[in-house]
């Protein structure tokens, strides 16, 4: 017997924008302000071992793996939520973009086929909105009053994007600035490659950084003093490269590697935190949120947490498994979209869009 709240709806969510094949089932109930959203199941199949040898994600390899995993992963999410094969699913939410087109196509076309066969309507979700809305799960858990967190300054930092957003309320947001070249996560990954560290670079660099001295090398803080909310990380990455060349040795001691990682990480954190706090001041924000894969970084989480405490602001960041790509955040965002009046689409109205912007 399937139990659910009266009038609640069930969302099957699918995410395949890069190298994680993920599905989740969520229960959603409309409400004034904050909807009720409960995760019934969440499954992620990471492709890390597949891409490790190549030192990064190979789009065609990723897409082939999505094709292989998508059905078993969706089945597992449905089984774990007691909804197998597709019992009482009201909506199918799917990541529409941005991301790698071959990867996106697998999730979108799978969702469209399910919709074609069953008539279940689709909710195409912007992957970056997925990250943006992921911290709201925590706000809901804490039973915060919705009006208490807005305006909110939200920092969304992933492998492909670095975006500073002003959330005026739960429906309306505005991009204040973004990276003009590399994303923060991309810089972590490239520095890891220069140090010959395994893929994915971010978590490895951040683990090594914990053993190093963040003041050992004074790397540049790009665009820190520019009066805008844009970011640039390509110069910082080049500064690390020049530093390595100047050391002129192929075999770095662990302590040297750790100092490079810690100093690089500190430069990234300084820029991200300083610009976030500047926006908080200008827009008189009542809270700060942090999301995206780089939000799993301890130094960044701790720094923003500390600054928020000093300013007496609430700070929201998802638990680490909700920072990197996952379908649960796509389902959460679909729930907020529905609550904000979104009209679901038919399978004929949805196409993958690798360049979708926030
Ligand atoms: O959001 P995400 O899973 O995928 C994209 O939408 O891009 O983010 C992945 C990025 C990668 O660049 C990865 O290296 C970075 O997040 N990342 C981290 C950490 N964990 C993941 N960067 C720094 N520190 C971490 N602990
Ligand atoms: Zn992402």
Short mmCIF file of C-alpha atoms and ligand atoms in Angstrom, two decimals:
data_model
loop_
_atom_site.label_atom_id
_atom_site.label_comp_id
_atom_site.label_asym_id
_atom_site.label_seq_id
_atom_site.Cartn_x
_atom_site.Cartn_y
_atom_site.Cartn_z
CA UNK A 1 0.00 0.00 0.00
CA UNK A 2 1.48 3.33 -1.10
CA UNK A 3 1.11 5.93 1.62
CA UNK A 4 1.28 9.64 0.97
CA UNK A 5 -0.11 12.92 2.21
CA UNK A 6 -3.54 13.90 0.99
CA UNK A 7 -3.28 15.81 -2.32
CA UNK A 8 0.47 15.38 -2.51
CA UNK A 9 2.15 14.57 -5.85
CA UNK A 10 5.04 12.26 -6.67
CA UNK A 11 7.98 13.43 -8.80
CA UNK A 12 10.47 11.14 -10.51
CA UNK A 13 13.65 13.18 -11.12
CA UNK A 14 16.46 12.35 -13.55
CA UNK A 15 19.90 13.96 -13.87
CA UNK A 16 22.53 13.12 -16.53
CA UNK A 17 24.14 16.48 -17.34
CA UNK A 18 27.77 15.39 -16.90
CA UNK A 19 29.24 12.21 -15.41
CA UNK A 20 26.70 11.16 -12.79
CA UNK A 21 23.66 9.07 -13.73
CA UNK A 22 21.13 9.84 -11.05
CA UNK A 23 17.45 9.35 -10.26
CA UNK A 24 15.30 10.25 -7.27
CA UNK A 25 11.67 10.04 -6.21
CA UNK A 26 10.19 12.87 -4.16
CA UNK A 27 6.84 13.64 -2.62
CA UNK A 28 5.62 17.20 -3.12
CA UNK A 29 2.71 19.10 -1.67
CA UNK A 30 1.82 22.61 -2.68
CA UNK A 31 1.79 25.21 0.08
CA UNK A 32 1.71 28.93 0.48
CA UNK A 33 5.37 29.98 0.47
CA UNK A 34 7.36 26.83 1.16
CA UNK A 35 6.13 23.58 -0.42
CA UNK A 36 6.39 20.30 1.47
CA UNK A 37 9.09 18.24 -0.28
CA UNK A 38 10.21 14.85 0.98
CA UNK A 39 12.82 12.62 -0.66
CA UNK A 40 11.55 9.04 -0.94
CA UNK A 41 14.62 7.66 -2.70
CA UNK A 42 17.83 8.92 -4.28
CA UNK A 43 20.32 6.93 -6.35
CA UNK A 44 23.59 8.11 -7.93
CA UNK A 45 25.89 6.11 -10.18
CA UNK A 46 29.18 7.97 -10.50
CA UNK A 47 31.40 7.42 -13.54
CA UNK A 48 34.62 8.48 -11.80
CA UNK A 49 36.42 5.17 -12.36
CA UNK A 50 35.60 5.35 -16.10
CA UNK A 51 37.07 8.82 -16.60
CA UNK A 52 40.02 8.52 -14.20
CA UNK A 53 42.43 7.14 -16.80
CA UNK A 54 41.66 9.99 -19.20
CA UNK A 55 42.17 12.63 -16.47
CA UNK A 56 38.72 14.14 -17.10
CA UNK A 57 35.25 13.55 -18.52
CA UNK A 58 35.18 12.30 -22.12
CA UNK A 59 31.69 13.30 -23.43
CA UNK A 60 31.12 10.25 -25.63
CA UNK A 61 32.29 7.83 -22.91
CA UNK A 62 30.01 9.61 -20.42
CA UNK A 63 27.01 9.36 -22.76
CA UNK A 64 27.60 5.64 -23.42
CA UNK A 65 27.77 5.00 -19.69
CA UNK A 66 24.53 7.00 -19.14
CA UNK A 67 22.85 4.82 -21.78
CA UNK A 68 24.03 1.73 -19.90
CA UNK A 69 23.06 2.96 -16.42
CA UNK A 70 19.92 5.05 -16.91
CA UNK A 71 17.30 2.28 -16.86
CA UNK A 72 18.73 0.33 -13.89
CA UNK A 73 19.27 3.56 -11.90
CA UNK A 74 15.71 4.81 -12.55
CA UNK A 75 14.36 1.33 -11.70
CA UNK A 76 16.35 1.31 -8.46
CA UNK A 77 15.03 4.75 -7.46
CA UNK A 78 11.45 3.60 -8.20
CA UNK A 79 11.94 0.31 -6.32
CA UNK A 80 13.49 2.03 -3.29
CA UNK A 81 10.53 4.42 -3.16
CA UNK A 82 8.07 1.55 -3.54
CA UNK A 83 6.86 3.02 -6.86
CA UNK A 84 8.04 0.35 -9.30
CA UNK A 85 7.35 0.18 -12.25
CA UNK A 86 5.81 3.68 -12.49
CA UNK A 87 3.02 3.57 -9.93
CA UNK A 88 1.35 6.83 -9.15
CA UNK A 89 4.11 9.03 -10.54
CA UNK A 90 2.60 12.45 -11.26
CA UNK A 91 5.55 14.25 -12.89
CA UNK A 92 8.89 13.42 -14.44
CA UNK A 93 11.51 16.12 -13.82
CA UNK A 94 14.64 16.02 -15.94
CA UNK A 95 17.79 18.14 -16.29
CA UNK A 96 17.43 20.01 -19.57
CA UNK A 97 20.80 21.84 -19.46
CA UNK A 98 23.38 23.27 -19.18
CA UNK A 99 25.84 20.39 -19.50
CA UNK A 100 27.42 18.08 -22.05
CA UNK A 101 24.97 17.57 -24.91
CA UNK A 102 25.59 13.81 -25.38
CA UNK A 103 25.03 13.29 -21.63
CA UNK A 104 21.95 15.54 -21.43
CA UNK A 105 20.35 13.81 -24.42
CA UNK A 106 20.33 10.45 -22.63
CA UNK A 107 18.35 11.73 -19.63
CA UNK A 108 16.05 13.98 -21.65
CA UNK A 109 15.21 11.37 -24.28
CA UNK A 110 14.71 8.68 -21.61
CA UNK A 111 12.32 11.00 -19.73
CA UNK A 112 10.50 11.89 -22.97
CA UNK A 113 10.08 8.20 -23.85
CA UNK A 114 8.61 7.48 -20.41
CA UNK A 115 6.28 10.45 -20.85
CA UNK A 116 5.30 9.31 -24.38
CA UNK A 117 4.48 5.81 -23.13
CA UNK A 118 2.59 6.83 -19.99
CA UNK A 119 1.30 10.36 -20.56
CA UNK A 120 3.05 11.59 -17.37
CA UNK A 121 3.90 15.30 -17.86
CA UNK A 122 7.47 16.56 -17.86
CA UNK A 123 9.22 19.29 -15.89
CA UNK A 124 12.46 20.32 -17.64
CA UNK A 125 14.82 21.72 -14.99
CA UNK A 126 17.80 24.04 -15.38
CA UNK A 127 20.77 22.26 -13.78
CA UNK A 128 22.06 25.50 -12.23
CA UNK A 129 18.62 26.23 -10.76
CA UNK A 130 18.93 22.69 -9.33
CA UNK A 131 22.09 23.75 -7.48
CA UNK A 132 20.57 27.14 -6.55
CA UNK A 133 17.51 25.57 -4.91
CA UNK A 134 19.38 22.66 -3.26
CA UNK A 135 20.06 24.55 0.03
CA UNK A 136 16.32 25.14 0.51
CA UNK A 137 15.92 21.52 1.52
CA UNK A 138 17.82 22.41 4.67
CA UNK A 139 15.74 25.55 5.25
CA UNK A 140 12.60 23.45 5.03
CA UNK A 141 14.06 20.87 7.42
CA UNK A 142 14.74 23.61 9.92
CA UNK A 143 11.19 24.93 9.50
CA UNK A 144 12.40 28.41 8.78
CA UNK A 145 9.92 31.08 7.90
CA UNK A 146 10.34 31.82 4.23
CA UNK A 147 10.32 35.60 4.57
CA UNK A 148 13.21 35.42 7.04
CA UNK A 149 15.80 34.45 4.43
CA UNK A 150 15.22 37.02 1.66
CA UNK A 151 16.85 38.86 0.08
CA UNK A 152 19.47 36.13 -0.07
CA UNK A 153 22.88 36.18 -1.76
CA UNK A 154 23.60 32.78 -3.26
CA UNK A 155 26.97 31.57 -4.49
CA UNK A 156 26.71 28.72 -7.00
CA UNK A 157 30.10 27.14 -7.71
CA UNK A 158 30.51 24.05 -9.86
CA UNK A 159 32.81 22.49 -12.44
CA UNK A 160 31.30 24.53 -15.26
CA UNK A 161 29.94 27.65 -13.55
CA UNK A 162 30.69 30.27 -10.90
CA UNK A 163 27.61 32.45 -10.41
CA UNK A 164 26.65 34.99 -7.78
CA UNK A 165 22.88 35.29 -7.53
CA UNK A 166 20.53 37.64 -5.70
CA UNK A 167 17.40 35.78 -4.64
CA UNK A 168 14.74 38.43 -4.07
CA UNK A 169 12.22 35.84 -2.94
CA UNK A 170 11.56 32.15 -3.49
CA UNK A 171 10.44 32.80 -7.12
CA UNK A 172 12.60 35.66 -8.36
CA UNK A 173 16.33 35.73 -8.73
CA UNK A 174 18.86 37.77 -10.63
CA UNK A 175 22.40 36.88 -11.70
CA UNK A 176 24.77 39.50 -10.23
CA UNK A 177 27.91 38.17 -11.87
CA UNK A 178 29.73 35.10 -13.09
CA UNK A 179 33.11 33.88 -14.23
CA UNK A 180 34.54 35.45 -17.35
CA UNK A 181 36.75 32.42 -18.05
CA UNK A 182 37.32 29.23 -15.99
CA UNK A 183 34.85 28.14 -13.33
CA UNK A 184 36.14 27.64 -9.77
CA UNK A 185 35.75 23.84 -9.98
CA UNK A 186 37.49 23.80 -13.35
CA UNK A 187 40.46 25.66 -11.79
CA UNK A 188 40.64 23.06 -8.99
CA UNK A 189 40.58 20.28 -11.60
CA UNK A 190 43.28 21.92 -13.75
CA UNK A 191 45.59 22.58 -10.80
CA UNK A 192 45.17 18.92 -9.80
CA UNK A 193 46.23 17.91 -13.32
CA UNK A 194 49.33 20.14 -13.14
CA UNK A 195 50.24 18.41 -9.88
CA UNK A 196 49.54 15.01 -11.52
CA UNK A 197 46.83 14.29 -8.96
CA UNK A 198 43.98 11.95 -9.87
CA UNK A 199 40.63 13.04 -11.30
CA UNK A 200 38.34 14.50 -10.01
CA UNK A 201 40.79 17.13 -8.84
CA UNK A 202 38.68 19.26 -6.48
CA UNK A 203 38.33 16.82 -3.59
CA UNK A 204 41.99 15.69 -3.90
CA UNK A 205 43.37 19.26 -3.93
CA UNK A 206 41.18 20.16 -0.98
CA UNK A 207 42.31 17.09 1.03
CA UNK A 208 45.98 17.91 0.36
CA UNK A 209 45.34 21.57 1.18
CA UNK A 210 44.35 20.57 4.71
CA UNK A 211 47.97 19.48 5.32
CA UNK A 212 49.52 22.64 3.83
CA UNK A 213 50.12 26.28 4.73
CA UNK A 214 47.66 28.63 2.96
CA UNK A 215 50.12 31.52 3.38
CA UNK A 216 53.09 29.68 1.87
CA UNK A 217 52.67 31.23 -1.61
CA UNK A 218 51.01 34.52 -2.35
CA UNK A 219 48.98 33.59 -5.45
CA UNK A 220 46.97 36.38 -7.16
CA UNK A 221 43.33 37.08 -6.18
CA UNK A 222 41.91 37.88 -9.66
CA UNK A 223 39.29 40.65 -9.98
CA UNK A 224 39.11 40.97 -6.20
CA UNK A 225 39.15 44.75 -6.28
CA UNK A 226 36.99 45.26 -9.37
CA UNK A 227 33.64 46.81 -8.55
CA UNK A 228 31.55 44.11 -10.17
CA UNK A 229 30.46 40.60 -9.26
CA UNK A 230 32.35 38.76 -11.97
CA UNK A 231 35.10 36.23 -11.35
CA UNK A 232 38.18 35.03 -13.24
CA UNK A 233 40.23 31.97 -12.36
CA UNK A 234 42.32 31.40 -15.45
CA UNK A 235 45.12 33.79 -14.33
CA UNK A 236 45.31 32.08 -10.95
CA UNK A 237 45.65 28.71 -12.67
CA UNK A 238 48.49 30.15 -14.82
CA UNK A 239 50.18 31.55 -11.71
CA UNK A 240 50.22 28.02 -10.26
CA UNK A 241 51.72 26.73 -13.53
CA UNK A 242 54.51 29.37 -13.45
CA UNK A 243 55.19 28.58 -9.82
CA UNK A 244 55.59 24.90 -10.69
CA UNK A 245 57.88 25.70 -13.64
CA UNK A 246 60.06 27.86 -11.39
CA UNK A 247 60.49 24.95 -8.97
CA UNK A 248 62.04 23.06 -11.93
CA UNK A 249 61.64 19.61 -10.44
CA UNK A 250 59.35 16.82 -11.51
CA UNK A 251 59.15 15.19 -8.09
CA UNK A 252 57.58 17.52 -5.58
CA UNK A 253 57.74 16.69 -1.88
CA UNK A 254 54.32 16.06 -0.34
CA UNK A 255 54.72 19.17 1.84
CA UNK A 256 55.44 21.32 -1.26
CA UNK A 257 52.35 19.93 -3.01
CA UNK A 258 50.26 20.55 0.11
CA UNK A 259 51.48 24.18 0.36
CA UNK A 260 50.63 24.81 -3.31
CA UNK A 261 47.15 23.31 -2.84
CA UNK A 262 46.52 25.24 0.38
CA UNK A 263 47.71 28.57 -1.09
CA UNK A 264 45.71 28.05 -4.30
CA UNK A 265 42.58 27.09 -2.34
CA UNK A 266 42.99 30.14 -0.08
CA UNK A 267 43.17 32.44 -3.14
CA UNK A 268 39.94 30.93 -4.57
CA UNK A 269 38.16 31.13 -1.21
CA UNK A 270 39.29 34.76 -0.62
CA UNK A 271 37.88 35.89 -3.99
CA UNK A 272 34.59 33.97 -3.65
CA UNK A 273 33.96 35.03 -0.06
CA UNK A 274 34.95 38.68 -0.53
CA UNK A 275 32.63 39.16 -3.52
CA UNK A 276 29.79 37.32 -1.79
CA UNK A 277 30.10 39.54 1.28
CA UNK A 278 30.24 42.67 -0.87
CA UNK A 279 26.93 41.66 -2.45
CA UNK A 280 25.47 40.91 1.00
CA UNK A 281 26.32 44.45 2.06
CA UNK A 282 25.06 46.15 -1.10
CA UNK A 283 21.74 44.28 -1.21
CA UNK A 284 21.22 44.12 2.55
CA UNK A 285 20.85 40.36 2.39
CA UNK A 286 19.34 38.47 5.30
CA UNK A 287 21.03 35.18 4.49
CA UNK A 288 23.75 33.55 2.40
CA UNK A 289 23.56 30.26 0.56
CA UNK A 290 26.24 28.15 -1.08
CA UNK A 291 25.77 25.32 -3.60
CA UNK A 292 27.37 23.37 -6.48
CA UNK A 293 30.19 20.82 -6.44
CA UNK A 294 32.76 23.27 -5.00
CA UNK A 295 30.38 23.87 -2.06
CA UNK A 296 31.68 20.49 -0.82
CA UNK A 297 35.00 22.27 -0.13
CA UNK A 298 35.59 22.51 3.62
CA UNK A 299 37.63 25.73 3.54
CA UNK A 300 34.89 27.54 1.56
CA UNK A 301 32.07 26.17 3.73
CA UNK A 302 33.88 27.10 6.93
CA UNK A 303 34.86 30.58 5.75
CA UNK A 304 31.32 31.54 4.65
CA UNK A 305 29.87 29.97 7.79
CA UNK A 306 32.21 32.01 10.00
CA UNK A 307 31.58 35.29 8.14
CA UNK A 308 27.82 34.72 8.31
CA UNK A 309 28.04 34.20 12.06
CA UNK A 310 30.03 37.42 12.47
CA UNK A 311 27.38 39.29 10.44
CA UNK A 312 24.56 37.52 12.30
CA UNK A 313 23.16 36.10 9.06
CA UNK A 314 21.80 32.64 8.41
CA UNK A 315 23.99 30.47 6.21
CA UNK A 316 22.58 27.61 4.16
CA UNK A 317 24.65 24.96 2.45
CA UNK A 318 23.47 21.48 1.43
CA UNK A 319 25.00 18.37 2.96
CA UNK A 320 28.00 17.32 0.84
CA UNK A 321 26.22 14.63 -1.21
CA UNK A 322 23.71 17.26 -2.36
CA UNK A 323 26.51 19.63 -3.50
CA UNK A 324 27.85 17.54 -6.37
CA UNK A 325 25.47 16.51 -9.18
CA UNK A 326 22.40 14.55 -8.13
CA UNK A 327 18.77 14.05 -9.18
CA UNK A 328 17.40 14.94 -5.74
CA UNK A 329 18.16 18.64 -6.31
CA UNK A 330 16.40 18.41 -9.70
CA UNK A 331 13.29 17.02 -7.95
CA UNK A 332 13.48 19.69 -5.23
CA UNK A 333 13.67 22.42 -7.88
CA UNK A 334 10.76 20.89 -9.82
CA UNK A 335 8.77 21.06 -6.56
CA UNK A 336 9.56 24.76 -6.16
CA UNK A 337 8.71 25.36 -9.84
CA UNK A 338 5.30 23.70 -9.39
CA UNK A 339 4.70 25.65 -6.21
CA UNK A 340 5.55 28.85 -8.11
CA UNK A 341 2.86 28.06 -10.71
CA UNK A 342 4.90 26.27 -13.41
CA UNK A 343 2.82 24.43 -16.03
CA UNK A 344 4.37 21.03 -16.87
CA UNK A 345 5.12 20.17 -20.51
CA UNK A 346 4.38 17.33 -22.90
CA UNK A 347 7.19 15.21 -24.36
CA UNK A 348 6.88 17.18 -27.62
CA UNK A 349 7.76 20.44 -25.87
CA UNK A 350 11.05 19.46 -24.22
CA UNK A 351 14.53 19.47 -25.78
CA UNK A 352 18.00 19.25 -24.20
CA UNK A 353 19.82 22.60 -24.22
CA UNK A 354 23.55 22.43 -23.37
CA UNK A 355 23.83 26.24 -23.21
CA UNK A 356 20.83 26.98 -21.01
CA UNK A 357 21.57 29.95 -18.75
CA UNK A 358 20.20 30.75 -15.31
O1 LIG B 1 28.28 20.52 -9.48
P1 LIG B 1 29.26 19.52 -9.95
O2 LIG B 1 29.15 18.11 -9.41
O3 LIG B 1 29.24 19.40 -11.51
C1 LIG B 1 29.00 20.50 -12.35
O4 LIG B 1 27.83 20.94 -12.46
O5 LIG B 1 30.02 20.98 -12.89
O6 LIG B 1 30.69 20.09 -9.63
C2 LIG B 1 31.85 19.37 -9.91
C3 LIG B 1 33.05 20.23 -9.54
C4 LIG B 1 34.35 19.61 -10.02
O7 LIG B 1 35.11 20.62 -10.66
C5 LIG B 1 35.01 19.16 -8.73
O8 LIG B 1 36.42 19.15 -8.79
C6 LIG B 1 34.49 20.20 -7.75
O9 LIG B 1 33.14 20.37 -8.12
N1 LIG B 1 34.60 19.74 -6.35
C7 LIG B 1 35.37 20.34 -5.43
C8 LIG B 1 35.24 19.57 -4.25
N2 LIG B 1 34.36 18.54 -4.50
C9 LIG B 1 33.99 18.67 -5.80
N3 LIG B 1 36.16 21.43 -5.51
C10 LIG B 1 36.83 21.78 -4.39
N4 LIG B 1 36.76 21.10 -3.23
C11 LIG B 1 35.99 19.99 -3.11
N5 LIG B 1 35.94 19.35 -1.95
ZN1 LIG B 2 26.41 20.56 -11.26
#
